[in-house]
Amino acid sequence: KVIWTLLVTILGYASSLPVGDDSLCTAEDLAKYSIIFTGKWSQTAFPKQYPLYRPPAQWSSLLGVTHSSDYSMWKKNEYASNGVRDFAEKGEAWVLMKEIEEAGEKIQSVHGIFSAPAISSGTGQTSTELEVHPRHPLVSFVVRIVPSPDWFVGIDSLNLCEGDHWVEEVSVDLFPYDAGTDSGFTFSSPNFATIPQDTVTEITCSSPSHPANSFYYPKLKILPPIAQVTMVKIKKSQLGLPAPYLNVQAKRNEIIDTVS
């Protein structure tokens, strides 16, 4: 009886523990990071239908949030929110900002919002700082591909905490996503709403499988990364100083038709 009671007590306690990617973070302090977004969208890397004018290839401002597992900005294979739709289609951030603020107020799942300036060409860098908290160690963000129907790059819930410490540095290659709200195939497609709305999907060299697709490169196995993001933990001695601007050199990023 004593053993059974003890087991029931332990199981009951375990079932009440929070579940999620952030539940194991035991880091004591807040941590600050410099986040550097590098665009790799060049005509050499992505020659098909590359936008040269009205408007030329470029990136919107970066909008991100640090949060717990109770909040999700966007997820692959799930429906985009109205805020993500407006941002992916038009670069408008008001509705997405309101959604983030409401999530922070209702379930206290959001620690902070961060943004970085737009990049006026397909290649280049932009940077800012973000702050994570032991209960809010996840990072998500979106950057719109301009011009495009509803295409974007971003990160969904990247955990910067490893047990009792914060990751010192992390880099992630980024690939294009379709928000599932506009049915255009090309960078310059006119606005044509997807009804009913589709889920967020990754755009690949073979999907959508249509010759008109601006990212359709049937001779490739995978697309080269169209962008990259690097996050570097700022040492306490550096707090208060400007964010380090890392000149991350884009590696050779060309599409070669002979590659199968």
Short mmCIF file of C-alpha atoms in Angstrom, two decimals, residues 36 46 59 64 72 83 91 98 101 103 108 112 146 157 181 195 207 215 217 221 241 250:
data_model
loop_
_atom_site.label_atom_id
_atom_site.label_comp_id
_atom_site.label_asym_id
_atom_site.label_seq_id
_atom_site.Cartn_x
_atom_site.Cartn_y
_atom_site.Cartn_z
CA ILE A 36 22.53 38.66 -37.82
CA PHE A 46 18.71 31.71 -58.22
CA TRP A 59 14.05 41.50 -47.97
CA GLY A 64 10.72 38.18 -34.19
CA SER A 72 3.71 29.75 -31.82
CA GLY A 83 -0.94 38.41 -38.86
CA GLY A 91 4.98 43.13 -45.25
CA LYS A 98 -1.26 42.60 -31.99
CA GLU A 101 0.97 41.22 -27.61
CA ALA A 103 -0.51 36.12 -26.40
CA GLN A 108 2.38 35.24 -20.50
CA GLY A 112 10.04 40.18 -25.91
CA VAL A 146 10.13 40.77 -51.79
CA SER A 157 10.79 27.98 -31.94
CA THR A 181 -2.71 32.31 -48.46
CA ILE A 195 -9.53 29.67 -51.08
CA SER A 207 7.46 21.58 -55.13
CA PHE A 215 11.97 28.11 -57.49
CA TYR A 217 14.88 23.65 -60.60
CA LYS A 221 18.16 17.63 -55.42
CA LEU A 241 27.76 48.15 -26.28
CA ALA A 250 28.30 34.28 -48.23
#
